[in-house]
PDB file of C-alpha atoms in Angstrom:
ATOM      1  CA  UNK A   1      64.238 -93.416 -32.612  1.00 79.00           C
ATOM      2  CA  UNK A   2      63.792 -95.359 -29.408  1.00 86.00           C
ATOM      3  CA  UNK A   3      66.807 -93.713 -27.914  1.00 85.00           C
ATOM      4  CA  UNK A   4      65.403 -90.387 -28.898  1.00 87.00           C
ATOM      5  CA  UNK A   5      62.164 -91.312 -27.189  1.00 88.00           C
ATOM      6  CA  UNK A   6      64.014 -92.403 -24.051  1.00 86.00           C
ATOM      7  CA  UNK A   7      66.019 -89.213 -24.101  1.00 87.00           C
ATOM      8  CA  UNK A   8      62.823 -87.181 -24.578  1.00 87.00           C
ATOM      9  CA  UNK A   9      61.219 -89.171 -21.781  1.00 85.00           C
ATOM     10  CA  UNK A  10      64.159 -88.505 -19.425  1.00 83.00           C
ATOM     11  CA  UNK A  11      64.204 -84.885 -20.418  1.00 83.00           C
ATOM     12  CA  UNK A  12      60.444 -84.777 -19.838  1.00 83.00           C
ATOM     13  CA  UNK A  13      60.832 -86.444 -16.415  1.00 83.00           C
ATOM     14  CA  UNK A  14      63.581 -83.971 -15.449  1.00 82.00           C
ATOM     15  CA  UNK A  15      61.495 -81.071 -16.596  1.00 85.00           C
ATOM     16  CA  UNK A  16      58.372 -82.624 -15.093  1.00 84.00           C
ATOM     17  CA  UNK A  17      59.949 -82.454 -11.642  1.00 83.00           C
ATOM     18  CA  UNK A  18      60.933 -78.826 -12.212  1.00 86.00           C
ATOM     19  CA  UNK A  19      57.463 -78.040 -13.540  1.00 86.00           C
ATOM     20  CA  UNK A  20      55.862 -79.825 -10.599  1.00 88.00           C
ATOM     21  CA  UNK A  21      58.044 -77.867  -8.176  1.00 89.00           C
ATOM     22  CA  UNK A  22      57.224 -74.630  -9.994  1.00 91.00           C
ATOM     23  CA  UNK A  23      53.514 -75.543 -10.018  1.00 92.00           C
ATOM     24  CA  UNK A  24      53.676 -76.431  -6.318  1.00 93.00           C
ATOM     25  CA  UNK A  25      55.503 -73.156  -5.530  1.00 95.00           C
ATOM     26  CA  UNK A  26      52.968 -71.253  -7.644  1.00 94.00           C
ATOM     27  CA  UNK A  27      50.062 -72.949  -5.857  1.00 94.00           C
ATOM     28  CA  UNK A  28      51.650 -72.315  -2.452  1.00 95.00           C
ATOM     29  CA  UNK A  29      52.158 -68.661  -3.370  1.00 96.00           C
ATOM     30  CA  UNK A  30      48.594 -68.461  -4.666  1.00 96.00           C
ATOM     31  CA  UNK A  31      47.340 -70.126  -1.471  1.00 95.00           C
ATOM     32  CA  UNK A  32      49.387 -67.660   0.627  1.00 96.00           C
ATOM     33  CA  UNK A  33      47.973 -64.714  -1.323  1.00 96.00           C
ATOM     34  CA  UNK A  34      44.463 -66.149  -0.882  1.00 96.00           C
ATOM     35  CA  UNK A  35      45.043 -66.523   2.870  1.00 96.00           C
ATOM     36  CA  UNK A  36      46.351 -62.956   3.094  1.00 96.00           C
ATOM     37  CA  UNK A  37      43.345 -61.780   1.122  1.00 96.00           C
ATOM     38  CA  UNK A  38      40.998 -63.751   3.428  1.00 96.00           C
ATOM     39  CA  UNK A  39      42.734 -62.219   6.453  1.00 96.00           C
ATOM     40  CA  UNK A  40      42.343 -58.725   4.990  1.00 96.00           C
ATOM     41  CA  UNK A  41      38.693 -59.429   4.207  1.00 96.00           C
ATOM     42  CA  UNK A  42      38.162 -60.746   7.759  1.00 97.00           C
ATOM     43  CA  UNK A  43      39.914 -57.683   9.219  1.00 96.00           C
ATOM     44  CA  UNK A  44      37.865 -55.402   6.992  1.00 96.00           C
ATOM     45  CA  UNK A  45      34.665 -57.189   8.058  1.00 96.00           C
ATOM     46  CA  UNK A  46      35.694 -56.847  11.705  1.00 96.00           C
ATOM     47  CA  UNK A  47      36.460 -53.174  11.156  1.00 96.00           C
ATOM     48  CA  UNK A  48      33.091 -52.676   9.434  1.00 96.00           C
ATOM     49  CA  UNK A  49      31.382 -54.405  12.371  1.00 96.00           C
ATOM     50  CA  UNK A  50      33.243 -52.205  14.860  1.00 97.00           C
ATOM     51  CA  UNK A  51      32.410 -49.078  12.859  1.00 96.00           C
ATOM     52  CA  UNK A  52      28.791 -50.185  12.704  1.00 96.00           C
ATOM     53  CA  UNK A  53      28.790 -50.605  16.475  1.00 96.00           C
ATOM     54  CA  UNK A  54      30.418 -47.196  16.949  1.00 97.00           C
ATOM     55  CA  UNK A  55      27.941 -45.634  14.510  1.00 97.00           C
ATOM     56  CA  UNK A  56      25.057 -47.216  16.424  1.00 97.00           C
ATOM     57  CA  UNK A  57      26.388 -45.887  19.761  1.00 97.00           C
ATOM     58  CA  UNK A  58      26.896 -42.443  18.258  1.00 97.00           C
ATOM     59  CA  UNK A  59      23.350 -42.484  16.847  1.00 97.00           C
ATOM     60  CA  UNK A  60      21.988 -43.509  20.264  1.00 97.00           C
ATOM     61  CA  UNK A  61      24.007 -40.758  21.960  1.00 97.00           C
ATOM     62  CA  UNK A  62      22.827 -38.242  19.362  1.00 97.00           C
ATOM     63  CA  UNK A  63      19.244 -39.310  20.003  1.00 97.00           C
ATOM     64  CA  UNK A  64      19.723 -38.810  23.748  1.00 98.00           C
ATOM     65  CA  UNK A  65      21.266 -35.377  23.176  1.00 98.00           C
ATOM     66  CA  UNK A  66      18.422 -34.410  20.827  1.00 97.00           C
ATOM     67  CA  UNK A  67      15.844 -35.471  23.445  1.00 97.00           C
ATOM     68  CA  UNK A  68      17.760 -33.507  26.077  1.00 97.00           C
ATOM     69  CA  UNK A  69      17.856 -30.451  23.822  1.00 97.00           C
ATOM     70  CA  UNK A  70      14.133 -30.755  23.129  1.00 97.00           C
ATOM     71  CA  UNK A  71      13.532 -30.877  26.879  1.00 97.00           C
ATOM     72  CA  UNK A  72      15.694 -27.790  27.364  1.00 97.00           C
ATOM     73  CA  UNK A  73      13.880 -25.995  24.545  1.00 97.00           C
ATOM     74  CA  UNK A  74      10.532 -26.881  26.127  1.00 97.00           C
ATOM     75  CA  UNK A  75      11.659 -25.652  29.542  1.00 97.00           C
ATOM     76  CA  UNK A  76      13.117 -22.510  28.005  1.00 97.00           C
ATOM     77  CA  UNK A  77       9.865 -21.798  26.145  1.00 97.00           C
ATOM     78  CA  UNK A  78       7.865 -22.402  29.335  1.00 97.00           C
ATOM     79  CA  UNK A  79      10.210 -20.169  31.324  1.00 97.00           C
ATOM     80  CA  UNK A  80      10.055 -17.507  28.604  1.00 97.00           C
ATOM     81  CA  UNK A  81       6.237 -17.577  28.660  1.00 97.00           C
ATOM     82  CA  UNK A  82       6.289 -17.344  32.465  1.00 97.00           C
ATOM     83  CA  UNK A  83       8.817 -14.504  32.303  1.00 97.00           C
ATOM     84  CA  UNK A  84       6.734 -12.704  29.681  1.00 97.00           C
ATOM     85  CA  UNK A  85       3.590 -13.064  31.820  1.00 97.00           C
ATOM     86  CA  UNK A  86       5.512 -11.852  34.876  1.00 97.00           C
ATOM     87  CA  UNK A  87       6.875  -8.915  32.854  1.00 97.00           C
ATOM     88  CA  UNK A  88       3.346  -8.008  31.766  1.00 97.00           C
ATOM     89  CA  UNK A  89       2.152  -8.286  35.359  1.00 97.00           C
ATOM     90  CA  UNK A  90       4.996  -6.054  36.550  1.00 97.00           C
ATOM     91  CA  UNK A  91       4.325  -3.561  33.762  1.00 97.00           C
ATOM     92  CA  UNK A  92       0.631  -3.445  34.714  1.00 97.00           C
ATOM     93  CA  UNK A  93       1.475  -3.127  38.423  1.00 98.00           C
ATOM     94  CA  UNK A  94       3.996  -0.358  37.741  1.00 98.00           C
ATOM     95  CA  UNK A  95       1.457   1.445  35.556  1.00 97.00           C
ATOM     96  CA  UNK A  96      -1.187   1.122  38.289  1.00 97.00           C
ATOM     97  CA  UNK A  97       1.270   2.361  40.927  1.00 97.00           C
ATOM     98  CA  UNK A  98       2.299   5.300  38.731  1.00 97.00           C
ATOM     99  CA  UNK A  99      -1.368   6.200  38.173  1.00 97.00           C
ATOM    100  CA  UNK A 100      -1.969   5.888  41.934  1.00 97.00           C
ATOM    101  CA  UNK A 101       1.054   8.125  42.641  1.00 97.00           C
ATOM    102  CA  UNK A 102      -0.212  10.657  40.083  1.00 96.00           C
ATOM    103  CA  UNK A 103      -3.636  10.681  41.741  1.00 96.00           C
ATOM    104  CA  UNK A 104      -1.972  11.036  45.170  1.00 96.00           C
ATOM    105  CA  UNK A 105       0.143  13.911  43.848  1.00 96.00           C
ATOM    106  CA  UNK A 106      -2.982  15.577  42.434  1.00 96.00           C
ATOM    107  CA  UNK A 107      -4.799  15.019  45.709  1.00 96.00           C
ATOM    108  CA  UNK A 108      -1.768  16.307  47.611  1.00 95.00           C
ATOM    109  CA  UNK A 109      -1.755  19.394  45.387  1.00 94.00           C
ATOM    110  CA  UNK A 110      -5.451  19.891  46.099  1.00 95.00           C
ATOM    111  CA  UNK A 111      -4.852  19.414  49.822  1.00 96.00           C
ATOM    112  CA  UNK A 112      -1.886  21.790  49.743  1.00 95.00           C
ATOM    113  CA  UNK A 113      -4.089  24.413  48.047  1.00 95.00           C
ATOM    114  CA  UNK A 114      -6.794  23.799  50.637  1.00 96.00           C
ATOM    115  CA  UNK A 115      -4.238  24.077  53.455  1.00 96.00           C
ATOM    116  CA  UNK A 116      -2.882  27.345  52.020  1.00 96.00           C
ATOM    117  CA  UNK A 117      -6.438  28.693  51.674  1.00 96.00           C
ATOM    118  CA  UNK A 118      -7.221  27.580  55.242  1.00 96.00           C
ATOM    119  CA  UNK A 119      -4.000  29.163  56.469  1.00 96.00           C
ATOM    120  CA  UNK A 120      -4.914  32.400  54.675  1.00 96.00           C
ATOM    121  CA  UNK A 121      -8.425  32.331  56.183  1.00 96.00           C
ATOM    122  CA  UNK A 122      -6.935  31.517  59.583  1.00 96.00           C
ATOM    123  CA  UNK A 123      -4.499  34.400  59.223  1.00 96.00           C
ATOM    124  CA  UNK A 124      -7.371  36.659  58.140  1.00 95.00           C
ATOM    125  CA  UNK A 125      -9.478  35.514  61.106  1.00 96.00           C
ATOM    126  CA  UNK A 126      -6.555  35.941  63.463  1.00 95.00           C
ATOM    127  CA  UNK A 127      -6.060  39.455  62.131  1.00 95.00           C
ATOM    128  CA  UNK A 128      -9.796  40.140  62.495  1.00 94.00           C
ATOM    129  CA  UNK A 129      -9.650  38.756  66.040  1.00 94.00           C
ATOM    130  CA  UNK A 130      -6.630  40.874  66.821  1.00 94.00           C
ATOM    131  CA  UNK A 131      -8.471  43.904  65.533  1.00 92.00           C
ATOM    132  CA  UNK A 132     -11.579  42.906  67.457  1.00 91.00           C
ATOM    133  CA  UNK A 133      -9.421  42.403  70.544  1.00 92.00           C
ATOM    134  CA  UNK A 134      -8.079  45.921  70.092  1.00 92.00           C
ATOM    135  CA  UNK A 135     -11.589  47.276  69.666  1.00 89.00           C
ATOM    136  CA  UNK A 136     -12.784  45.271  72.665  1.00 88.00           C
ATOM    137  CA  UNK A 137      -9.891  46.394  74.775  1.00 89.00           C
ATOM    138  CA  UNK A 138     -10.552  49.982  73.713  1.00 85.00           C
ATOM    139  CA  UNK A 139     -14.232  49.472  74.485  1.00 84.00           C
ATOM    140  CA  UNK A 140     -13.310  48.097  77.937  1.00 86.00           C
ATOM    141  CA  UNK A 141     -11.016  51.042  78.575  1.00 85.00           C
ATOM    142  CA  UNK A 142     -13.745  53.389  77.415  1.00 82.00           C
ATOM    143  CA  UNK A 143     -16.221  51.783  79.801  1.00 80.00           C
ATOM    144  CA  UNK A 144     -13.700  52.026  82.601  1.00 82.00           C
ATOM    145  CA  UNK A 145     -13.151  55.669  81.872  1.00 80.00           C
ATOM    146  CA  UNK A 146     -16.794  56.504  81.947  1.00 72.00           C
TER     147      UNK A 146
END
């Protein structure tokens, strides 16, 4: 029985070394996996930090662009109001000028009628004068003959 115990003890010691080596290899492998996992977690955290920084820069840039667009919209609205007012002013001015031209045309028509009437009266007077000249010249000739 003692020999059996010694044999079991030797067998146990032989296997104990193998088990210890296996346990050590297992622990080393587990430690290596844990280190790889920690490295991946650290890389992921670094990537998250970088993405957060990029996201923050993009948000800041977006905010700047939005402010710029709001400024452009404000200027465009102001310009549009100015353009609309100018358009109304031009429309009013054109309407006034057209009305003025119409009144000038009417006045011109009136003046043209007056000129034609004056020309007709002048022609009538000239004809009357010509006739009176004839009568006068005949009267002068008559007086000369008498």
